[in-house]
mmCIF file of C-alpha atoms in Angstrom:
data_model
loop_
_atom_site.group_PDB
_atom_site.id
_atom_site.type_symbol
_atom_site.label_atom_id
_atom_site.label_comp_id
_atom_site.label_asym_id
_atom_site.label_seq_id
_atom_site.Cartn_x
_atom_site.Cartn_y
_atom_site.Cartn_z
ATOM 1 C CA UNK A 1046 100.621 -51.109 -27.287
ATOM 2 C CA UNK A 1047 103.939 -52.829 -27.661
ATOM 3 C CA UNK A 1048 106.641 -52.748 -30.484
ATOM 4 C CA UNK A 1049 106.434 -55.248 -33.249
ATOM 5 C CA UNK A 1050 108.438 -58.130 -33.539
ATOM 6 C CA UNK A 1051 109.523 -60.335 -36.936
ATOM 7 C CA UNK A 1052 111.253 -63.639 -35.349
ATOM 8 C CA UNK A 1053 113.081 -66.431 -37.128
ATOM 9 C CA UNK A 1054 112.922 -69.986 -35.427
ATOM 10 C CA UNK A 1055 115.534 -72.459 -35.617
ATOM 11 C CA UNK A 1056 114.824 -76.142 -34.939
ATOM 12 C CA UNK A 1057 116.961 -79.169 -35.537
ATOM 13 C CA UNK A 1058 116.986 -81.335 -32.157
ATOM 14 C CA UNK A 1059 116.475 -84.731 -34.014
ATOM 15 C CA UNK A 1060 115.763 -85.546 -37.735
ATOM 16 C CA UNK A 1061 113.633 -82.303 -38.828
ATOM 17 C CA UNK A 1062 115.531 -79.427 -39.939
ATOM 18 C CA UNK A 1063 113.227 -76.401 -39.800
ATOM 19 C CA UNK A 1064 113.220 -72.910 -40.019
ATOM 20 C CA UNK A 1065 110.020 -70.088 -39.533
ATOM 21 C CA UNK A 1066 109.459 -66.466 -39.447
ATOM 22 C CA UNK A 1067 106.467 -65.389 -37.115
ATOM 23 C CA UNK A 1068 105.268 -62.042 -36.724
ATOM 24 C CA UNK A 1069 103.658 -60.303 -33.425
ATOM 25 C CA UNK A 1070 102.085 -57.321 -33.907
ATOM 26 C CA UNK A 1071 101.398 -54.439 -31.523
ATOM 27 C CA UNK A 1072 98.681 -55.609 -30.356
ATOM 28 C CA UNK A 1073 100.112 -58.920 -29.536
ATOM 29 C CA UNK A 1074 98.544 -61.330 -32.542
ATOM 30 C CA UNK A 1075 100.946 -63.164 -33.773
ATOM 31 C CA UNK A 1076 100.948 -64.758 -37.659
ATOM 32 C CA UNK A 1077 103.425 -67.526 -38.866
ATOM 33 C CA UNK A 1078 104.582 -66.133 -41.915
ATOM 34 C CA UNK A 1079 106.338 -68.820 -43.185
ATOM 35 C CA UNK A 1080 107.142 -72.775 -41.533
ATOM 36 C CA UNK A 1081 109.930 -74.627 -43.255
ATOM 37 C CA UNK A 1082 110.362 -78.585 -42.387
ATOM 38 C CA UNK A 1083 112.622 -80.939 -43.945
ATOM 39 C CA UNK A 1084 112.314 -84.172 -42.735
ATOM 40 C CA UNK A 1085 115.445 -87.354 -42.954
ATOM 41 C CA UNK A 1086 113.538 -90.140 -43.179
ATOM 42 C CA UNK A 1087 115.266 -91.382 -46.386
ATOM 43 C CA UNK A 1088 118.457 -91.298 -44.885
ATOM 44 C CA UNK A 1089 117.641 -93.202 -41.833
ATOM 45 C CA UNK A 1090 115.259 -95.919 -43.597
ATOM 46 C CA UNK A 1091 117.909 -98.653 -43.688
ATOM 47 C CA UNK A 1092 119.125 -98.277 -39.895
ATOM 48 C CA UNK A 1093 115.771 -98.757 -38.465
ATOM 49 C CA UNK A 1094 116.334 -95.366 -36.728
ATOM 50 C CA UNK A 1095 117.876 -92.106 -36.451
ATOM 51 C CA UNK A 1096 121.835 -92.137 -36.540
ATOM 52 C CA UNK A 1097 123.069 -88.835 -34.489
ATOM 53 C CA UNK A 1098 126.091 -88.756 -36.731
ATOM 54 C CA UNK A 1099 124.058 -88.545 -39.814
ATOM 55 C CA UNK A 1100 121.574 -86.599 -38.593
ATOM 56 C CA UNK A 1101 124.468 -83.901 -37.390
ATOM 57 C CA UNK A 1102 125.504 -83.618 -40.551
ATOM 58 C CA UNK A 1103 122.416 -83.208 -42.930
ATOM 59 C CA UNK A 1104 120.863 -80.259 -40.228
ATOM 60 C CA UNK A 1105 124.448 -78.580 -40.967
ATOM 61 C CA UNK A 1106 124.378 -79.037 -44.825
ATOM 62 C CA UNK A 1107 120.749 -77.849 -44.914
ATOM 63 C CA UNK A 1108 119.571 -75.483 -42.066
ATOM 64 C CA UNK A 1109 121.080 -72.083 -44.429
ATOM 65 C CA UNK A 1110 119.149 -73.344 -46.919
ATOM 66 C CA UNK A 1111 115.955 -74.163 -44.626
ATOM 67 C CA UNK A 1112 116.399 -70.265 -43.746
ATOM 68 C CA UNK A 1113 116.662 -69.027 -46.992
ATOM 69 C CA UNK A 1114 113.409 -70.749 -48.337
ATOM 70 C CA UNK A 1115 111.658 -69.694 -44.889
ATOM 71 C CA UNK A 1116 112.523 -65.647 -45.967
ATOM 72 C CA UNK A 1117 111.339 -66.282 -49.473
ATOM 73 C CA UNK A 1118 108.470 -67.730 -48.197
ATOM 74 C CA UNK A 1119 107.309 -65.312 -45.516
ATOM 75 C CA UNK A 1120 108.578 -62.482 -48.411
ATOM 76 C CA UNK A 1121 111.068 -60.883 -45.947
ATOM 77 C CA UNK A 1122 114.727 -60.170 -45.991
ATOM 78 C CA UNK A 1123 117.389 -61.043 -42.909
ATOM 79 C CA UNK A 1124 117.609 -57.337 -42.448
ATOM 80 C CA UNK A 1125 114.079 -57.292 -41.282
ATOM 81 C CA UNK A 1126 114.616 -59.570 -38.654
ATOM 82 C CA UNK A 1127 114.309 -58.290 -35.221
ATOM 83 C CA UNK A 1128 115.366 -61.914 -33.195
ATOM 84 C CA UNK A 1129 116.803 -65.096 -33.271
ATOM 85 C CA UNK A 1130 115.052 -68.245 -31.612
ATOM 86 C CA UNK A 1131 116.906 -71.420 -31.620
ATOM 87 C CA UNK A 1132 116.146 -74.834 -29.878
ATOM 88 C CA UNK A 1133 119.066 -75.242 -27.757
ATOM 89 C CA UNK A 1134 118.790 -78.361 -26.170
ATOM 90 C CA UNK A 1135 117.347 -81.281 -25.278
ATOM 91 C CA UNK A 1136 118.162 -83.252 -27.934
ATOM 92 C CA UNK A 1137 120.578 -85.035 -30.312
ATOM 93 C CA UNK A 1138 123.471 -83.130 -29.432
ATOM 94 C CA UNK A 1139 124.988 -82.839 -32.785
ATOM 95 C CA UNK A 1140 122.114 -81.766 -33.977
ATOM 96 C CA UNK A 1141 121.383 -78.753 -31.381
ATOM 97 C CA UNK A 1142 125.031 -77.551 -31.745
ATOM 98 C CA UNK A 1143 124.275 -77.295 -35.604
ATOM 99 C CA UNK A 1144 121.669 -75.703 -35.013
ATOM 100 C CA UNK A 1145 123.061 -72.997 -32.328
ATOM 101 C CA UNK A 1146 125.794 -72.086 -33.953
ATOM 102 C CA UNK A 1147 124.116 -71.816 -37.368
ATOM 103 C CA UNK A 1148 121.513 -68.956 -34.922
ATOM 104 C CA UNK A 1149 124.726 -67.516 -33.140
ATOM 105 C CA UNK A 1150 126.206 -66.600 -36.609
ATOM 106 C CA UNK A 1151 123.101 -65.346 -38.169
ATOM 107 C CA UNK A 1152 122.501 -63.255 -34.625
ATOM 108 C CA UNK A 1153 126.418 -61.846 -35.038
ATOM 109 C CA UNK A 1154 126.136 -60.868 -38.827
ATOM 110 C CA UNK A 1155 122.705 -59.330 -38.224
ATOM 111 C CA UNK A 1156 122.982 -58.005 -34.788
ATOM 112 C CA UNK A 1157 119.353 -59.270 -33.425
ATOM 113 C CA UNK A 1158 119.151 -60.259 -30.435
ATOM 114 C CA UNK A 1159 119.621 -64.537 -29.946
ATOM 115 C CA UNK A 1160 117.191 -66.567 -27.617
ATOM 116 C CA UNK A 1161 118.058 -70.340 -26.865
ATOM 117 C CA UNK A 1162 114.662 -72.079 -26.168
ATOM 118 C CA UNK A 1163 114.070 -75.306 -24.350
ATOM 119 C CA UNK A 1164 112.784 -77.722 -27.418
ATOM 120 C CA UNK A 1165 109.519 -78.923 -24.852
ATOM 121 C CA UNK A 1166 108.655 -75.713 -23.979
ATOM 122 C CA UNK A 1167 108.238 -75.080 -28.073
ATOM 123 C CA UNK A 1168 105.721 -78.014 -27.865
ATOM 124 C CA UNK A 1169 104.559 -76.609 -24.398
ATOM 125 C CA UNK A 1170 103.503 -73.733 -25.755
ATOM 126 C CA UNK A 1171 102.312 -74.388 -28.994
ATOM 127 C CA UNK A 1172 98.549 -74.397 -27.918
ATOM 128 C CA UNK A 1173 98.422 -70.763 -27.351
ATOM 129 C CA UNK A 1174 99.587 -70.077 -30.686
ATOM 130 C CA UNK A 1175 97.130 -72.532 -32.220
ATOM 131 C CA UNK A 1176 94.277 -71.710 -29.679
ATOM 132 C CA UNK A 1177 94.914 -69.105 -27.518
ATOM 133 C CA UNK A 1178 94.533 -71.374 -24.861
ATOM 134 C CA UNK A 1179 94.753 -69.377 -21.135
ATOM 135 C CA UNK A 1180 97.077 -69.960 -18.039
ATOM 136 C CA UNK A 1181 96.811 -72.408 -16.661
ATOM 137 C CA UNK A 1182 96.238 -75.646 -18.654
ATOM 138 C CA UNK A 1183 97.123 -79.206 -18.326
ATOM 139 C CA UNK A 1184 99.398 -80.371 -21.119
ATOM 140 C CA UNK A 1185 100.297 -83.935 -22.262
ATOM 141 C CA UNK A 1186 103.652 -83.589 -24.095
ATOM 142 C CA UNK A 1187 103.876 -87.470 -25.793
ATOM 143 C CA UNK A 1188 106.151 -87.359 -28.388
ATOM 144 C CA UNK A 1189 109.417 -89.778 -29.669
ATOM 145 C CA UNK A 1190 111.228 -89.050 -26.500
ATOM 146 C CA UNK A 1191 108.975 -87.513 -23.654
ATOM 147 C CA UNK A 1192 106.222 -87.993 -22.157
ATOM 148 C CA UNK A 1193 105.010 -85.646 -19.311
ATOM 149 C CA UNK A 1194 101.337 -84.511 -17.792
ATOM 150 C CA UNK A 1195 102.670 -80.660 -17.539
ATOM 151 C CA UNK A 1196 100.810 -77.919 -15.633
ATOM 152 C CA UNK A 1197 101.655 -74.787 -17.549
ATOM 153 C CA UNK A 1198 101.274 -71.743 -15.644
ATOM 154 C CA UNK A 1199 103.360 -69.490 -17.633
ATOM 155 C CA UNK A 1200 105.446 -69.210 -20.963
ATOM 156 C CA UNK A 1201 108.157 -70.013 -18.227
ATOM 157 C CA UNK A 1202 107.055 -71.840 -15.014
ATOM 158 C CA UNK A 1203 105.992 -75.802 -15.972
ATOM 159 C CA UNK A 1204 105.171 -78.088 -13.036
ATOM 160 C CA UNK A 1205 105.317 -81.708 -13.906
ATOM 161 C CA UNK A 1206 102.680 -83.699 -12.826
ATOM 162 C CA UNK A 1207 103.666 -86.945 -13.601
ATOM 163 C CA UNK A 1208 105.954 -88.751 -16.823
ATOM 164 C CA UNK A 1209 107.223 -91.713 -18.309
ATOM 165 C CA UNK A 1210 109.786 -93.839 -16.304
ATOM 166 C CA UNK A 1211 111.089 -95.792 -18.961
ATOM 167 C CA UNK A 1212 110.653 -95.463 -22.614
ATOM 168 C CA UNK A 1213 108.040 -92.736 -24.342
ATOM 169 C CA UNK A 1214 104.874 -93.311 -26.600
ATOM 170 C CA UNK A 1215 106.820 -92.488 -29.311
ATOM 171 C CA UNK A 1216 110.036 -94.735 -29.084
ATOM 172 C CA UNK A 1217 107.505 -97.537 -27.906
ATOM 173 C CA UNK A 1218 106.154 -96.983 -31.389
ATOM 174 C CA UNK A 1219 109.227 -97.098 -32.823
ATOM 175 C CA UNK A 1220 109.935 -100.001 -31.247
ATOM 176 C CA UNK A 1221 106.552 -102.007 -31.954
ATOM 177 C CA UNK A 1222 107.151 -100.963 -35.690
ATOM 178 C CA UNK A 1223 110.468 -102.819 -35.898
ATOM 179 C CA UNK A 1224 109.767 -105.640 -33.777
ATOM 180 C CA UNK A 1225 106.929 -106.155 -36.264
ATOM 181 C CA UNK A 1226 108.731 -105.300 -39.559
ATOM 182 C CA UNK A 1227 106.862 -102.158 -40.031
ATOM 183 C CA UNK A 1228 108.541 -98.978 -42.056
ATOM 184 C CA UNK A 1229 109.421 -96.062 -39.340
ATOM 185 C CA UNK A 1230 108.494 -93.972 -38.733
ATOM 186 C CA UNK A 1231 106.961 -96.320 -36.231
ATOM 187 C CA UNK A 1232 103.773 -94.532 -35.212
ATOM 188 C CA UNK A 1233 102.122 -94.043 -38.142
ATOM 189 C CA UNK A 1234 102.641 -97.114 -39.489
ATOM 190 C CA UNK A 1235 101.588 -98.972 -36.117
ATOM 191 C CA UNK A 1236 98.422 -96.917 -36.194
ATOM 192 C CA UNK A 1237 97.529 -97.514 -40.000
ATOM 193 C CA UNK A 1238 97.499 -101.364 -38.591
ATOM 194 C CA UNK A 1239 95.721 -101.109 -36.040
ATOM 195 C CA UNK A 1240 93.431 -99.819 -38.131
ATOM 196 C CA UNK A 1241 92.609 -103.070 -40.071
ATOM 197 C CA UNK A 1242 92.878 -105.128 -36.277
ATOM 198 C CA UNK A 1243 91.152 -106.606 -33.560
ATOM 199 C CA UNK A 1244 92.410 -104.864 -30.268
ATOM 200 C CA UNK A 1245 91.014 -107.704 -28.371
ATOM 201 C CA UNK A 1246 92.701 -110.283 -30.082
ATOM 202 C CA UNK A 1247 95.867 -110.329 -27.845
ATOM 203 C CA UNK A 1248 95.447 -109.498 -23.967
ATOM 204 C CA UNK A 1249 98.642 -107.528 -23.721
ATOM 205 C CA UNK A 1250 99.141 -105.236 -20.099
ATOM 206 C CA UNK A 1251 98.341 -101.648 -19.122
ATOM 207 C CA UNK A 1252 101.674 -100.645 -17.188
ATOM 208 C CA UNK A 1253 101.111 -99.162 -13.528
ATOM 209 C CA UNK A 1254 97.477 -98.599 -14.018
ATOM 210 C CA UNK A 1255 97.567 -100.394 -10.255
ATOM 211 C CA UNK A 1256 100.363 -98.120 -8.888
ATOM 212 C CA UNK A 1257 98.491 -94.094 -8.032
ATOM 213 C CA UNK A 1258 100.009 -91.042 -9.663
ATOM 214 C CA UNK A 1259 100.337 -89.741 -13.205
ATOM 215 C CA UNK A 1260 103.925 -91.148 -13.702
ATOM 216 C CA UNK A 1261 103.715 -94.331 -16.923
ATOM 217 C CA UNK A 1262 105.715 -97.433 -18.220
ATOM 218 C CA UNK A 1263 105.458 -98.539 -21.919
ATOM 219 C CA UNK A 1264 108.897 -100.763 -21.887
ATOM 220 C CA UNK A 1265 107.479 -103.457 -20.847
ATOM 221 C CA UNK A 1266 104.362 -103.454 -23.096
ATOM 222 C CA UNK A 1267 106.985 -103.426 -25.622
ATOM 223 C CA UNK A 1268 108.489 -106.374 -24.603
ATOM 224 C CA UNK A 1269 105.359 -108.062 -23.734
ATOM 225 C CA UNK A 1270 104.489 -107.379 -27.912
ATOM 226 C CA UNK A 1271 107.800 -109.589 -28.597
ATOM 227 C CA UNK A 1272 106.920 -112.274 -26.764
ATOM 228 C CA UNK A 1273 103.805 -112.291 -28.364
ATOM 229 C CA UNK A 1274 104.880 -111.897 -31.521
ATOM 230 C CA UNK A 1275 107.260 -114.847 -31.085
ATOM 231 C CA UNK A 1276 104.828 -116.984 -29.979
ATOM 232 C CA UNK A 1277 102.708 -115.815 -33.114
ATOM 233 C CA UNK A 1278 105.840 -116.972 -35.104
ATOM 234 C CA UNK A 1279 106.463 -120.010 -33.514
ATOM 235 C CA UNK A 1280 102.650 -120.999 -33.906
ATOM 236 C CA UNK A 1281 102.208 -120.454 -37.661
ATOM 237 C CA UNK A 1282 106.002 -120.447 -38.782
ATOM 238 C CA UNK A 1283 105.588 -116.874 -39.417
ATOM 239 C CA UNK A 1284 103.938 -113.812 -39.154
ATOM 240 C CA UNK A 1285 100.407 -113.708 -40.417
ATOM 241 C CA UNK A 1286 99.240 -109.971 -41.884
ATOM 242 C CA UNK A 1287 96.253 -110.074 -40.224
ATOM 243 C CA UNK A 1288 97.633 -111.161 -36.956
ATOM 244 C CA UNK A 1289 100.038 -108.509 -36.949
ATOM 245 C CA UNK A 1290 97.647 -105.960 -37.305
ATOM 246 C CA UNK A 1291 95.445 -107.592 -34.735
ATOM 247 C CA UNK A 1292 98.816 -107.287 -32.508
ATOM 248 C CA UNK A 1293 99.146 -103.464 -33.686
ATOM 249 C CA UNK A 1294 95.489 -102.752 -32.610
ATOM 250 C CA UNK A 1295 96.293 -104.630 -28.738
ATOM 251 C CA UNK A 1296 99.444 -102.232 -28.239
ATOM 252 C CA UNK A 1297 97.769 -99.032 -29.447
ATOM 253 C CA UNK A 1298 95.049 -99.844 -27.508
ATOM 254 C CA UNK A 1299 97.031 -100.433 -24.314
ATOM 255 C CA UNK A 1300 98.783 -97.104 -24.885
ATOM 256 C CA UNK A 1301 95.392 -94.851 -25.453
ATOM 257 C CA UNK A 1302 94.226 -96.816 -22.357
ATOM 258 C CA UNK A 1303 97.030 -95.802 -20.308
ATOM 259 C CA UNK A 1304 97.514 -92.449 -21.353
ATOM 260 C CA UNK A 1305 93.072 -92.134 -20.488
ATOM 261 C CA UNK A 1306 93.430 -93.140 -17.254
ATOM 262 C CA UNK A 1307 96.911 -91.220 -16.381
ATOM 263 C CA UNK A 1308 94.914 -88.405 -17.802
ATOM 264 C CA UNK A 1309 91.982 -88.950 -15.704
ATOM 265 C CA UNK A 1310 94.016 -88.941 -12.099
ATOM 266 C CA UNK A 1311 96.486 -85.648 -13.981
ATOM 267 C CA UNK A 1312 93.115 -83.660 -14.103
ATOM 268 C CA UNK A 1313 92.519 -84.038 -10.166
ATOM 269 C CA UNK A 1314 95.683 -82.546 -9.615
ATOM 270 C CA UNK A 1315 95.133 -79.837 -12.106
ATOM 271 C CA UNK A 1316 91.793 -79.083 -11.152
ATOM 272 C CA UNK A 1317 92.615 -78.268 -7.790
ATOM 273 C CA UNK A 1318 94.776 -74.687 -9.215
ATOM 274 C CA UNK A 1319 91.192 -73.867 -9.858
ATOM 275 C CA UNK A 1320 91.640 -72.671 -13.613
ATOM 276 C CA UNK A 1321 89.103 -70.757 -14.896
ATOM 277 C CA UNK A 1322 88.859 -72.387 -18.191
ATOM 278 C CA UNK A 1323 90.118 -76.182 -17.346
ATOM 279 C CA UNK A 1324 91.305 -77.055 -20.651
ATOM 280 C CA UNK A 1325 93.666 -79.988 -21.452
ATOM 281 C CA UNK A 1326 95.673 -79.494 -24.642
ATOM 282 C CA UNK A 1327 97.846 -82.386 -26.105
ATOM 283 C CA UNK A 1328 101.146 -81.245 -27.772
ATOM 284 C CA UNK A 1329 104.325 -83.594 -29.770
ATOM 285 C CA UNK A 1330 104.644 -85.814 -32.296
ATOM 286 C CA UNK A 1331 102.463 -88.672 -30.846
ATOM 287 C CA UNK A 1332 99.503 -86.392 -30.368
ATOM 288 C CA UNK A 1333 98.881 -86.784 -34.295
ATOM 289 C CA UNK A 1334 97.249 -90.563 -33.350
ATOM 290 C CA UNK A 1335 94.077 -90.328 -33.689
ATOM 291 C CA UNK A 1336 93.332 -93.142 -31.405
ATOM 292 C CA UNK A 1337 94.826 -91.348 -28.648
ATOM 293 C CA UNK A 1338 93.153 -87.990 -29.710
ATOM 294 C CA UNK A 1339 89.718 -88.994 -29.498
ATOM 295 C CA UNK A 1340 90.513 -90.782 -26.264
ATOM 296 C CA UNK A 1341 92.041 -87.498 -24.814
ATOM 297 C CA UNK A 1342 88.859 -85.668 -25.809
ATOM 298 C CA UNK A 1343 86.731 -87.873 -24.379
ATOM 299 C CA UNK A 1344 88.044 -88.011 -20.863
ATOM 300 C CA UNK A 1345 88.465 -83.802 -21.172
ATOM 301 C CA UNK A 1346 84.406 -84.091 -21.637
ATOM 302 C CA UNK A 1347 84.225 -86.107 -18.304
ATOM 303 C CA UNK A 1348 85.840 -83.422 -16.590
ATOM 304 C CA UNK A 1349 83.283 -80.458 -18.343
ATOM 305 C CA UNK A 1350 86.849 -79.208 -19.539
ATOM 306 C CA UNK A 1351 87.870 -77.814 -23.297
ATOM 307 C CA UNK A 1352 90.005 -80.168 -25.498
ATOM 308 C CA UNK A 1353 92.786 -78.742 -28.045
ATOM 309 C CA UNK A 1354 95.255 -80.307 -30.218
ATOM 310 C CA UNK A 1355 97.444 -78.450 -32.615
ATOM 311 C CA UNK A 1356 97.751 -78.845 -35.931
ATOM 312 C CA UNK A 1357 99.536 -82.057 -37.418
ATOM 313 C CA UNK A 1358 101.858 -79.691 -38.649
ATOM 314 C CA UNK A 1359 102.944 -78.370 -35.703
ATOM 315 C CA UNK A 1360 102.828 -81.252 -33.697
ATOM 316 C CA UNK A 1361 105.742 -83.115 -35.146
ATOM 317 C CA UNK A 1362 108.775 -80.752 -34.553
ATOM 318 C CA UNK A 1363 108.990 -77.115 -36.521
ATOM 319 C CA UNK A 1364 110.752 -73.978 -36.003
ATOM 320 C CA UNK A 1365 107.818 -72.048 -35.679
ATOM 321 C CA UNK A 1366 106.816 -73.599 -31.908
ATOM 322 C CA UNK A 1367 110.535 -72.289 -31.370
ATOM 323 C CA UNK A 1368 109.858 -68.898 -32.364
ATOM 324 C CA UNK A 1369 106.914 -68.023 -30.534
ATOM 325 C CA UNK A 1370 108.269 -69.885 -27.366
ATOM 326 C CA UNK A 1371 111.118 -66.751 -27.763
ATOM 327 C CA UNK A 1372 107.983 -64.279 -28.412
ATOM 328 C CA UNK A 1373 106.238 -65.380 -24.867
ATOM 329 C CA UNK A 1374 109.443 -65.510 -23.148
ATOM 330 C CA UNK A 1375 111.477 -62.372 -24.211
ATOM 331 C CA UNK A 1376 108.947 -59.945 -21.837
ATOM 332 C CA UNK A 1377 110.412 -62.328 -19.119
ATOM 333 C CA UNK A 1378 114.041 -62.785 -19.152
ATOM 334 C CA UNK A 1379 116.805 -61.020 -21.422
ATOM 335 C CA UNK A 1380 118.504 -62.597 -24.809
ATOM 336 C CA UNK A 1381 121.081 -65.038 -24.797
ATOM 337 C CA UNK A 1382 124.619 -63.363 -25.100
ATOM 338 C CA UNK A 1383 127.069 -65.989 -27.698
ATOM 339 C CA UNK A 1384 127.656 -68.296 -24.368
ATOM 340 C CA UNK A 1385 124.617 -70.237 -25.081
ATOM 341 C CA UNK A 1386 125.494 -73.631 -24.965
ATOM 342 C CA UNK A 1387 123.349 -76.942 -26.649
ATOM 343 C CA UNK A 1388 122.051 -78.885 -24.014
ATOM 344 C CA UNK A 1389 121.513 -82.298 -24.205
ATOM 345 C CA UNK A 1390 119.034 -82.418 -21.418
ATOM 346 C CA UNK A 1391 116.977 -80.056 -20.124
ATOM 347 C CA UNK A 1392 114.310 -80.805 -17.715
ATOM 348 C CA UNK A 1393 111.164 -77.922 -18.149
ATOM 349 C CA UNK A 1394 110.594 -78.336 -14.199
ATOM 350 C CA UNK A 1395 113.635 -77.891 -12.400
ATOM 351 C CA UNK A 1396 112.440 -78.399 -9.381
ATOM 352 C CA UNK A 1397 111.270 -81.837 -9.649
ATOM 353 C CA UNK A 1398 113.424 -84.711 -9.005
ATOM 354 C CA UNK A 1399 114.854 -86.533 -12.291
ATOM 355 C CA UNK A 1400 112.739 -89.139 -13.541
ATOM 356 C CA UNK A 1401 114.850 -90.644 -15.661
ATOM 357 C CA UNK A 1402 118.545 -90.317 -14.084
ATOM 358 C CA UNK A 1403 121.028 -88.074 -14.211
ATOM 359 C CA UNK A 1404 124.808 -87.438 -14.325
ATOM 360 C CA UNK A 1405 127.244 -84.975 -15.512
ATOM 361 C CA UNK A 1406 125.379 -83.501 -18.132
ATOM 362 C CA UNK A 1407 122.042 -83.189 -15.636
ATOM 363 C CA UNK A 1408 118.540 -84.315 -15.320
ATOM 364 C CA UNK A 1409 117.164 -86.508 -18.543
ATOM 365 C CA UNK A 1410 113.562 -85.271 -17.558
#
């Protein structure tokens, strides 16, 4: 039987400020207590996107007071708590340093102990909270900016299967949704149009379906949706409702398609680590479509393997992924002394080769 352990999560990477307070028992169950999100949507509506600067500067106004509501919440004082989780990279850089050095203050006026997590290994990890899921599973991680088939073997060893070369699910939504004149955030406002469409209205391509491996392209199904949607313009001096929902339907359906069939040729790889209870879990922002959900769990049933998706909640980002990420980690490596650093990018599988790039700051993913 191990010692109890009351954690507060810190999460502010993009445009969510967030704070939680989980608690793990001694015999290892853990309980969110409390899950504190406040989103920025209203201050990015007229850009047509997140601004770092602005989104820098409302986590630092608000992340004291995100903590503050989290204790009231979970009904526990700072005194009572035994650790410090913070996402310390990748992400809007502004943003992560606000939110380290908001969680390197708390950890010196407190004196418990300060963990800097990787922001995808939150999401990573977020179906053992939810499920309980076992080492190993195969993880999609689709969100805003990533997109990686992930075989998770431990709360710290993550061996990329394949990923996106170009632009993620997410930002592809993004993308569609302002190409299209469509509120953002993009995805659920492309997938509430789709809704009303014909998917097989517009013949629009499925990205390196031809080419083997897990690894995905959605920029250029994003650019293939502007030309149509010029050409839509150009025919009927505008851009008919129904046709854009018809084009909505055709790009979400390319994406589910891809993401099947990626999924599909992941699982050989992933069943060949022999698993004892195959399971593919889908984890990020983009894992809230429902399109791609029921997609997911159908080619999971193919393979005779379980299917798991957290919560909406705690798909889109939240502190409390953050905080158990710290919980599964801390038997494995010691806290983070006040060095820690926010880290722009932050690859989970180091020893892959960068998919994306890299330079001075390192690997993108």
């Amino acid at each position: 039987m191990s010692k109890s352990v009351t954690i507060l999560g810190l999460e502010s990477s993009c445009d969510d400020t967030a704070a939680a307070i989980l608690h793990r028992d001694g015999m290892g169950q853990t309980t969110i207590l409390s899950s504190v999100v406040k989103g920025q949507a209203n201050l990015h509506a007229d850009f047509g996107g997140v601004v770092p600067e602005i989104a820098a500067r409302a986590h630092a106004e608000i992340l004291d007071l995100c903590v503050e509501e989290a204790l009231a919440e979970a009904e526990t004082s700072i005194a009572q708590i035994d650790a410090i989780a913070v996402t310390s990279g990748p992400g809007l850089i502004g943003g992560v340093v606000s939110g380290v050095m908001c969680a390197k203050g708390l950890s010196a006026a407190t004196g418990a102990p300060l963990y800097g997590i990787n922001h995808l290994a939150g999401h990573a990890l977020t179906p053992r909270l939810t499920d309980g899921v076992p080492y190993p599973y195969l993880l999609l991680l689709v969100s805003g900016g990533h997109c990686q088939f992930l075989l998770v073997r431990s709360a710290d060893q993550f061996q990329r299967l394949g990923g996106t070369i170009d632009d993620a699910p997410g930002e592809a939504f993004d993308k569609v949704a302002r190409l299209l004149r469509l509120p953002q955030p993009g995805g659920p406002a492309v997938e509430k149009a789709a809704k009303l469409g014909n998917h097989m209205r517009f013949n629009l391509p499925r990205p390196l379906l031809d080419r083997a491996g897990c690894d995905m392209s959605f920029s250029g199904l994003k650019t293939a949706v502007l030309r149509t949607r010029d050409r839509i313009i150009e025919e009927h001096g505008g851009l008919p409702i129904q046709l854009r929902a018809d084009l909505c339907a055709g790009f979400q359906a390319a994406v589910v398609d891809v993401l099947a069939e990626k999924t599909r040729r992941a699982f050989s790889d992933y069943l060949q680590a022999e698993p004892s209870a195959p399971t593919l879990c889908v984890a990020g922002g983009v894992a809230a479509n429902q399109a791609i959900r029921n997609a997911l769990e159908t080619v999971s049933s193919e393979f005779g393997a379980e299917f798991t998706a957290p919560p909406l909640a705690l798909c889109t980002d939240n502190a409390a992924m953050i905080a158990y990420a710290a919980l599964e980690q801390m038997p494995l490596r010691p806290a983070d002394d006040f060095s820690l650093s926010a880290r722009p990018r932050w690859p989970l599988d180091k020893s892959s080769p960068a998919m994306l790039g890299s330079g001075k700051k390192g690997a993108k993913a």
